[in-house]
Short mmCIF file of C-alpha atoms in Angstrom, two decimals:
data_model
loop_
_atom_site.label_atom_id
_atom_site.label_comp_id
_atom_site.label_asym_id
_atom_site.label_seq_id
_atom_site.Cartn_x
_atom_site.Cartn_y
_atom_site.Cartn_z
CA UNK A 494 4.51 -6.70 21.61
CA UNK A 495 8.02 -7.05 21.51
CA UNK A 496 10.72 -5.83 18.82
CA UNK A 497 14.46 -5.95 18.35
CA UNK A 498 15.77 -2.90 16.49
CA UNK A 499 18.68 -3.66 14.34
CA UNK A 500 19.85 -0.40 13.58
CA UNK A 501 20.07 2.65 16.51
CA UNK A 502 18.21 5.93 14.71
CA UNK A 503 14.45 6.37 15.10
CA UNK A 504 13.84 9.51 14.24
CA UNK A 505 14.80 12.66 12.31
CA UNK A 506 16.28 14.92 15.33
CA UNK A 507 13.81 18.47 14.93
CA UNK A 508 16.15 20.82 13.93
CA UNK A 509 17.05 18.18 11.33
CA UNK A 510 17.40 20.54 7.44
CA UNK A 511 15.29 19.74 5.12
CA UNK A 512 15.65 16.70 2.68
CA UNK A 513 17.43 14.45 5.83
CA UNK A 514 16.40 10.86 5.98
CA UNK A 515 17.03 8.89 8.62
CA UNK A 516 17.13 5.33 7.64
CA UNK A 517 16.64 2.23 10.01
CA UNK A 518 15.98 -1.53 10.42
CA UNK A 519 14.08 -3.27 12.54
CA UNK A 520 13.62 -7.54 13.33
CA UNK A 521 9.96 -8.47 13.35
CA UNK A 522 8.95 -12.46 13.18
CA UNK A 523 10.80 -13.71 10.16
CA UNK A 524 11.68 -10.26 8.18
CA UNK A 525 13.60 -7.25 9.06
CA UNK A 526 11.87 -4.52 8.08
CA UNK A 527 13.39 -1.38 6.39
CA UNK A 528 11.56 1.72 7.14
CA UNK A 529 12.58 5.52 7.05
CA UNK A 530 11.95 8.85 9.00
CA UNK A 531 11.78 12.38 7.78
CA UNK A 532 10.93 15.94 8.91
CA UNK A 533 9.71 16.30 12.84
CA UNK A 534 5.74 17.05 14.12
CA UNK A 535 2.71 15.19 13.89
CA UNK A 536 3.33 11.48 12.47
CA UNK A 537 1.95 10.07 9.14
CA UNK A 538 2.93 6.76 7.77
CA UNK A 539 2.84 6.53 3.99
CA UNK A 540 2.17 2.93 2.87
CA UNK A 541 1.90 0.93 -0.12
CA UNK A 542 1.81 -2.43 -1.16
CA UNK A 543 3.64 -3.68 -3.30
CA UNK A 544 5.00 -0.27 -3.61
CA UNK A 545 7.78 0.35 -1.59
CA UNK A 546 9.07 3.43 0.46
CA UNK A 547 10.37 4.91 -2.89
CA UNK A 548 7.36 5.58 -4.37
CA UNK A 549 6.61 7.92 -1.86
CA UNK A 550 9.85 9.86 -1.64
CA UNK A 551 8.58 13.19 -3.69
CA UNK A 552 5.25 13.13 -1.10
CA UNK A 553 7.26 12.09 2.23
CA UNK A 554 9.44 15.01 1.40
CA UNK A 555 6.66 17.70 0.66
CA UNK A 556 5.02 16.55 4.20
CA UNK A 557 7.90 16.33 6.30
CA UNK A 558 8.23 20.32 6.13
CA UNK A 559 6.25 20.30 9.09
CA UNK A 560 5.21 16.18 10.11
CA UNK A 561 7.40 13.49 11.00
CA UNK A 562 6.85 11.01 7.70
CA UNK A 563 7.39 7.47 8.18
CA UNK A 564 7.71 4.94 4.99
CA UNK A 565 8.81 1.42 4.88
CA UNK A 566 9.43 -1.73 2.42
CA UNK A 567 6.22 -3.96 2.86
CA UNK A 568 7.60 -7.45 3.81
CA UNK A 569 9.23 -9.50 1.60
CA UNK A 570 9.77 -6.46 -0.64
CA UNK A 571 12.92 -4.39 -1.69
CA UNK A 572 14.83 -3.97 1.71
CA UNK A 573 12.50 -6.24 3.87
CA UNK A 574 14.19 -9.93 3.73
CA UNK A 575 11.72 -12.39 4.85
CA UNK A 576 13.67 -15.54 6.72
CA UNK A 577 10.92 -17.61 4.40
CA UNK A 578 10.53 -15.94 0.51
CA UNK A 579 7.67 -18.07 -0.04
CA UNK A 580 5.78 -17.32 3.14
CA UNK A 581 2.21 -15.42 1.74
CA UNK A 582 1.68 -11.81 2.31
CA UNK A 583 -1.38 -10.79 4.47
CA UNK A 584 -2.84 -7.45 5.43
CA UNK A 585 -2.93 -8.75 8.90
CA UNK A 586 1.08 -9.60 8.82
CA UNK A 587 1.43 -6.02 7.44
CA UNK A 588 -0.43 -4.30 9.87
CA UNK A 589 1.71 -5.96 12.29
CA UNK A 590 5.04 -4.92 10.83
CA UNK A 591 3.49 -1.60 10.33
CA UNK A 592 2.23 -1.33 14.66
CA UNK A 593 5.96 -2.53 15.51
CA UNK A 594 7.63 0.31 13.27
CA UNK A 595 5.29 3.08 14.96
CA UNK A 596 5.75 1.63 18.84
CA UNK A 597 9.86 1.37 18.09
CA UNK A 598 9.95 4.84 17.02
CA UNK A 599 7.18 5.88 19.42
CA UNK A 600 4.92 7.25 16.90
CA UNK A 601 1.16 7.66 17.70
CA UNK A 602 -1.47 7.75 17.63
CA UNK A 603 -0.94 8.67 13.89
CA UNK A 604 -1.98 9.03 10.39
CA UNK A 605 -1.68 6.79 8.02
CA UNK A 606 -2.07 7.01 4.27
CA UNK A 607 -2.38 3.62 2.53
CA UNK A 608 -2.67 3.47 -0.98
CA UNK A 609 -3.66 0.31 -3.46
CA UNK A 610 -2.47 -3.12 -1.08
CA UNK A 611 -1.23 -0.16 1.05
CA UNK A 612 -4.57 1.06 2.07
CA UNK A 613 -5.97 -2.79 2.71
CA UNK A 614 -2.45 -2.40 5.56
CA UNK A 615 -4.23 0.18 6.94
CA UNK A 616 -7.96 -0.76 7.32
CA UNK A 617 -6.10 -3.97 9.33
CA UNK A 618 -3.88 -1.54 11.28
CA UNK A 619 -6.76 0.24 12.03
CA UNK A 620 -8.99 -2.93 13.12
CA UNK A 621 -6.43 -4.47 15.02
CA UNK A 622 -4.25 -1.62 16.71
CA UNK A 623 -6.47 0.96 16.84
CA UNK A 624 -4.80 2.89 19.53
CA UNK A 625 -1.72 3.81 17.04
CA UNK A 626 -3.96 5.07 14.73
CA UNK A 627 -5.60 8.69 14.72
CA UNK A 628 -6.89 8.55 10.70
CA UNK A 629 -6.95 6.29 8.53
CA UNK A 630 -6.85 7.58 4.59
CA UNK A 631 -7.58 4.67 2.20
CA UNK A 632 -6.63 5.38 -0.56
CA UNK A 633 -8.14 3.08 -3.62
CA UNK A 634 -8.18 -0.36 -1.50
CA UNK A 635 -8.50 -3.05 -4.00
CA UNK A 636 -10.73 -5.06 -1.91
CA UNK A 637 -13.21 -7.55 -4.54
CA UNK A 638 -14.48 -8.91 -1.98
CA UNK A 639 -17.32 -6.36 -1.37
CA UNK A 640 -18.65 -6.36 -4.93
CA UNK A 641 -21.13 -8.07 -6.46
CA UNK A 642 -19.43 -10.26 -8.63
CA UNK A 643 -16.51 -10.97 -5.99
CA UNK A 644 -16.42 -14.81 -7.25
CA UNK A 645 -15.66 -13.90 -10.41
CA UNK A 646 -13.05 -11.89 -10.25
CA UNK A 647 -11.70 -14.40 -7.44
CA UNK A 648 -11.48 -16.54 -10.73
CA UNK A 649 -10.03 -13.98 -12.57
CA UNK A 650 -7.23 -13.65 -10.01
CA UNK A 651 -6.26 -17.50 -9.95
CA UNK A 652 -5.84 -17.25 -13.79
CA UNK A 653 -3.32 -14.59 -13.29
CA UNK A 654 -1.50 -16.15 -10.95
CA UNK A 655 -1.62 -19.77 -12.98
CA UNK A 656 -0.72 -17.06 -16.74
CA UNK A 657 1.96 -15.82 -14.38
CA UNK A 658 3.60 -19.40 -13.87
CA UNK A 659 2.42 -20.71 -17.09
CA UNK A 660 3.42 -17.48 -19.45
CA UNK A 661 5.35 -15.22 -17.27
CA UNK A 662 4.90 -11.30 -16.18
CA UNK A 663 3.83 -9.98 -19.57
CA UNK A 664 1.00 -12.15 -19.77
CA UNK A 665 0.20 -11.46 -16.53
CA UNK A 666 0.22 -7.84 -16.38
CA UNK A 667 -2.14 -7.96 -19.36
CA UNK A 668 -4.65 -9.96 -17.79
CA UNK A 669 -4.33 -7.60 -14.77
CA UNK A 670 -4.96 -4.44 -16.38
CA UNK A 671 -7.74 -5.36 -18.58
CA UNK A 672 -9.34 -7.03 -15.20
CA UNK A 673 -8.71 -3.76 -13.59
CA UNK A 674 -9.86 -1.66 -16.70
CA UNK A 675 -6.62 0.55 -16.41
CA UNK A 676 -6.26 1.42 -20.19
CA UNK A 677 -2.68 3.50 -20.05
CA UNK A 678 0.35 2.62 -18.22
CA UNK A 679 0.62 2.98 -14.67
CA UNK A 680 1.57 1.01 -11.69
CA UNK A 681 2.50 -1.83 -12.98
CA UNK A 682 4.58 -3.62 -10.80
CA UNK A 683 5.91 -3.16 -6.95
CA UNK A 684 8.17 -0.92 -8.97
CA UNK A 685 6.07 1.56 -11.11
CA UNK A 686 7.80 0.06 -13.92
CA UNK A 687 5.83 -0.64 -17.00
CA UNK A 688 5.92 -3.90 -18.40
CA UNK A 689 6.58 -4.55 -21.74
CA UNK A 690 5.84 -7.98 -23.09
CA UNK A 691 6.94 -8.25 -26.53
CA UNK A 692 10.44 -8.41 -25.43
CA UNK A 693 10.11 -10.50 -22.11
CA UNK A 694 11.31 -7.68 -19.33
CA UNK A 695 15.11 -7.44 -20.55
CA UNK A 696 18.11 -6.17 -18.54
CA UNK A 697 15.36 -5.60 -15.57
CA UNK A 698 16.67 -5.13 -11.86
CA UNK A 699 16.66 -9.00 -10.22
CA UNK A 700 15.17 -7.26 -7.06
CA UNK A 701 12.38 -5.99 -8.94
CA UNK A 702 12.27 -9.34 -10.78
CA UNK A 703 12.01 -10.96 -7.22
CA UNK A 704 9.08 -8.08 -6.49
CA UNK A 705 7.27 -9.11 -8.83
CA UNK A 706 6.84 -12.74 -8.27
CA UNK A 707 6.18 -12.47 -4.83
CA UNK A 708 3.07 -10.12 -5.75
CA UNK A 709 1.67 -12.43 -7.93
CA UNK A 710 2.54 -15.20 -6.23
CA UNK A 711 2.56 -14.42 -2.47
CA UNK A 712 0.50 -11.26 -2.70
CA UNK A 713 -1.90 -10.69 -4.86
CA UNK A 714 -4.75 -12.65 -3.88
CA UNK A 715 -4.38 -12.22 0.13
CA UNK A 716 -4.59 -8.23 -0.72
CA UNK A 717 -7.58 -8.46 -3.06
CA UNK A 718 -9.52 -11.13 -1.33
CA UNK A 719 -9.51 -9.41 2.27
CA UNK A 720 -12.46 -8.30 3.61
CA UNK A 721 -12.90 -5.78 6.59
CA UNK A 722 -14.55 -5.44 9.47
CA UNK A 723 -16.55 -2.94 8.69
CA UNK A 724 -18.88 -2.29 12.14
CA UNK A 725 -15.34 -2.22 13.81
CA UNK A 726 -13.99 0.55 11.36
CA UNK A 727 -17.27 2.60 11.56
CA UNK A 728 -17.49 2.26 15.20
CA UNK A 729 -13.60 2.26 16.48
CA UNK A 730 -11.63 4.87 17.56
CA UNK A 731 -9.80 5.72 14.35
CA UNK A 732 -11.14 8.39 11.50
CA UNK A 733 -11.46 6.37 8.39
CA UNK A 734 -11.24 7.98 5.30
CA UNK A 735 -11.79 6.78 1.75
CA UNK A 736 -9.45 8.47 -1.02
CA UNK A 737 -10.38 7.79 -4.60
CA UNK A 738 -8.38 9.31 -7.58
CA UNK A 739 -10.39 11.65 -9.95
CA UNK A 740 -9.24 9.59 -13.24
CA UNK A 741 -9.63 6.41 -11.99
CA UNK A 742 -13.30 6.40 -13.02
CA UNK A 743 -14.82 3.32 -13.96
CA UNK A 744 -11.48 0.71 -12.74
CA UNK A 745 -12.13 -1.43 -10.23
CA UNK A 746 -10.67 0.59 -7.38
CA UNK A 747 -13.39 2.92 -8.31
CA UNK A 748 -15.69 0.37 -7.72
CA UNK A 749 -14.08 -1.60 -4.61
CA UNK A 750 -13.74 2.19 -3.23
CA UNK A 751 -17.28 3.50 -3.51
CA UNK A 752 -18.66 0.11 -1.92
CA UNK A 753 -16.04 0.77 1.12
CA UNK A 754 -17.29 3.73 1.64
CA UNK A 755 -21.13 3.18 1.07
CA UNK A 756 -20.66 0.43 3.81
CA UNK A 757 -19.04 3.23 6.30
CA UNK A 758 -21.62 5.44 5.49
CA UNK A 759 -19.67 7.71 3.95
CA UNK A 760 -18.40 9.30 0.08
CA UNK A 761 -15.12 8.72 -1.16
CA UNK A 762 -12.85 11.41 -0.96
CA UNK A 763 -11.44 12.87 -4.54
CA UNK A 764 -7.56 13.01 -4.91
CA UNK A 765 -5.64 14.23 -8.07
CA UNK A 766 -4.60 11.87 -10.39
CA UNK A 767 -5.39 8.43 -10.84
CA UNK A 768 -4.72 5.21 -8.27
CA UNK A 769 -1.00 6.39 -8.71
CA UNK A 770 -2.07 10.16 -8.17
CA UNK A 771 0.92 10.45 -5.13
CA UNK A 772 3.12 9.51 -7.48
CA UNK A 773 2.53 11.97 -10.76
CA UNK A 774 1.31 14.66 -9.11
CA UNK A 775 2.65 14.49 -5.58
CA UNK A 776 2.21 18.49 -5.05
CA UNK A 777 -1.54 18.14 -5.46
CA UNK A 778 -1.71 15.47 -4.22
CA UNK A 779 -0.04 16.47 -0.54
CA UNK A 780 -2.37 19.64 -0.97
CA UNK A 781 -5.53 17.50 -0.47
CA UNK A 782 -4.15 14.98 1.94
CA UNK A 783 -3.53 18.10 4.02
CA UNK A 784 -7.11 19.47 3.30
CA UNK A 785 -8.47 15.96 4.41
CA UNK A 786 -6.14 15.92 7.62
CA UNK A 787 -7.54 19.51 8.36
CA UNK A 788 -11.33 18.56 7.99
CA UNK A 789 -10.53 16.40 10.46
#
């Protein structure tokens, strides 16, 4: 596996203070891939998708007291170019990204919190590379695919990518949240932002504009539809754990959650909040990803 890094720092130096970020680039087959470093010690990625590494600025920075934390822009997000805009995201092509990052700054085996599309990253970083990879913590991997009614709500994900095209991002987000039976306002969007259809999205960002279309449009259903292997995550090297939010009860990452880990043989994990817990309650939430890292 080759790379080219396009920027020279790798890491935060140990006696960095606290609060430094190092930032860097890095070339990877058709996108160039922003990721950042803080803190020094044991390594744990923090990865989302759509999300991007700013969502998990308030948790990188409560870990890094005493771990090295590595985020990054998924492809074709934020400060990840892709050479094609319209090539489709995959967990696979993630994962990938994801095992270059971690061999150019030489950083593993380590842990790796996904969350939402960020967690699916994961489970395929975990399948494919599992030698950079010491745990695994899924949280709230929206993968339909292992439920019951998994044709249906493949349906249900064409008609919000066809509302998207046909009636733009309000209409879409609506169908989205009632499909994922998220009643208040949450993560809605690679941004957090929360959508607000009567009056069409104005005087919004044209990055997160651009975010927004390539998750409905290049994202969405590549994320959802994935399904793991799950004999080589029970029986491979890496710890896998399943994180599930204690008010997301009854939403369909509840659901795609509990059958992930009834099919490792396992219970989900409880973490504060909802599936954007890391976000609104990042001290809490750090408190139990360190519990869960300790169990270990």
């Amino acid at each position: 596996m080759t790379t080219t890094p396009t920027d020279t720092p790798t890491s935060a130096p140990a006696d960095a203070p606290a609060g430094t970020v190092t930032t860097g680039t890095l070339d990877a087959p058709g996108v160039r891939l922003h990721y950042e470093v803080r803190g020094a010690g044991p390594v744990v990625a923090l990865v989302g998708a759509p999300m991007g590494a700013d969502a998990f600025v308030p948790l990188a920075e409560l870990l890094a007291v005493d771990h090295t934390v590595v985020t990054t822009d998924p492809r074709g997000i934020g400060r990840s170019p892709l050479d094609d805009p319209e090539q489709d995201s995959t967990p696979e092509l993630r994962a990938d990204d994801l095992s270059r990052i971690l061999a150019h700054l030489g950083a593993g085996p380590a842990v790796v919190l996904g969350s939402s599309g960020g967690a699916v990253t994961a489970l395929a970083l975990a399948q494919a590379y599992p030698d950079q990879v010491r745990t695994v913590v899924a949280h709230e991997p929206p993968l339909e695919q292992l439920l019951d009614d998994r044709e249906r709500r493949r349906e249900a994900l064409d008609h919000m990518v066809a509302t998207y095209l046909a009636e733009g991002p309000g209409a879409a987000w609506a169908l989205f949240l009632a499909e994922a039976n998220i009643d208040e306002a949450g993560e809605h969007g690679p941004s957090g932002a929360q959508p607000e259809p009567e009056d069409g999205f104005p005087e919004r960002d044209p990055q997160e504009v651009a975010d927004e279309r390539r998750f409905f449009l290049h994202e969405l259903r590549g994320t959802a539809l994935w399904e793991p292997d799950v004999e080589a995550l029970r029986t491979g090297g890496p710890r896998v754990v399943v994180g599930l939010g204690e008010g997301s009860t009854g939403q369909v990452c509840d659901l795609t959650s509990t059958a992930l880990a009834q099919r490792l043989g396992t219970e989900p994990v409880l973490f504060p909040g909802d599936h954007l817990g890391f976000v609104e309650e990042p001290e809490a939430f750090a408190r139990r990803l360190r519990e869960v890292l300790d169990a270990g």
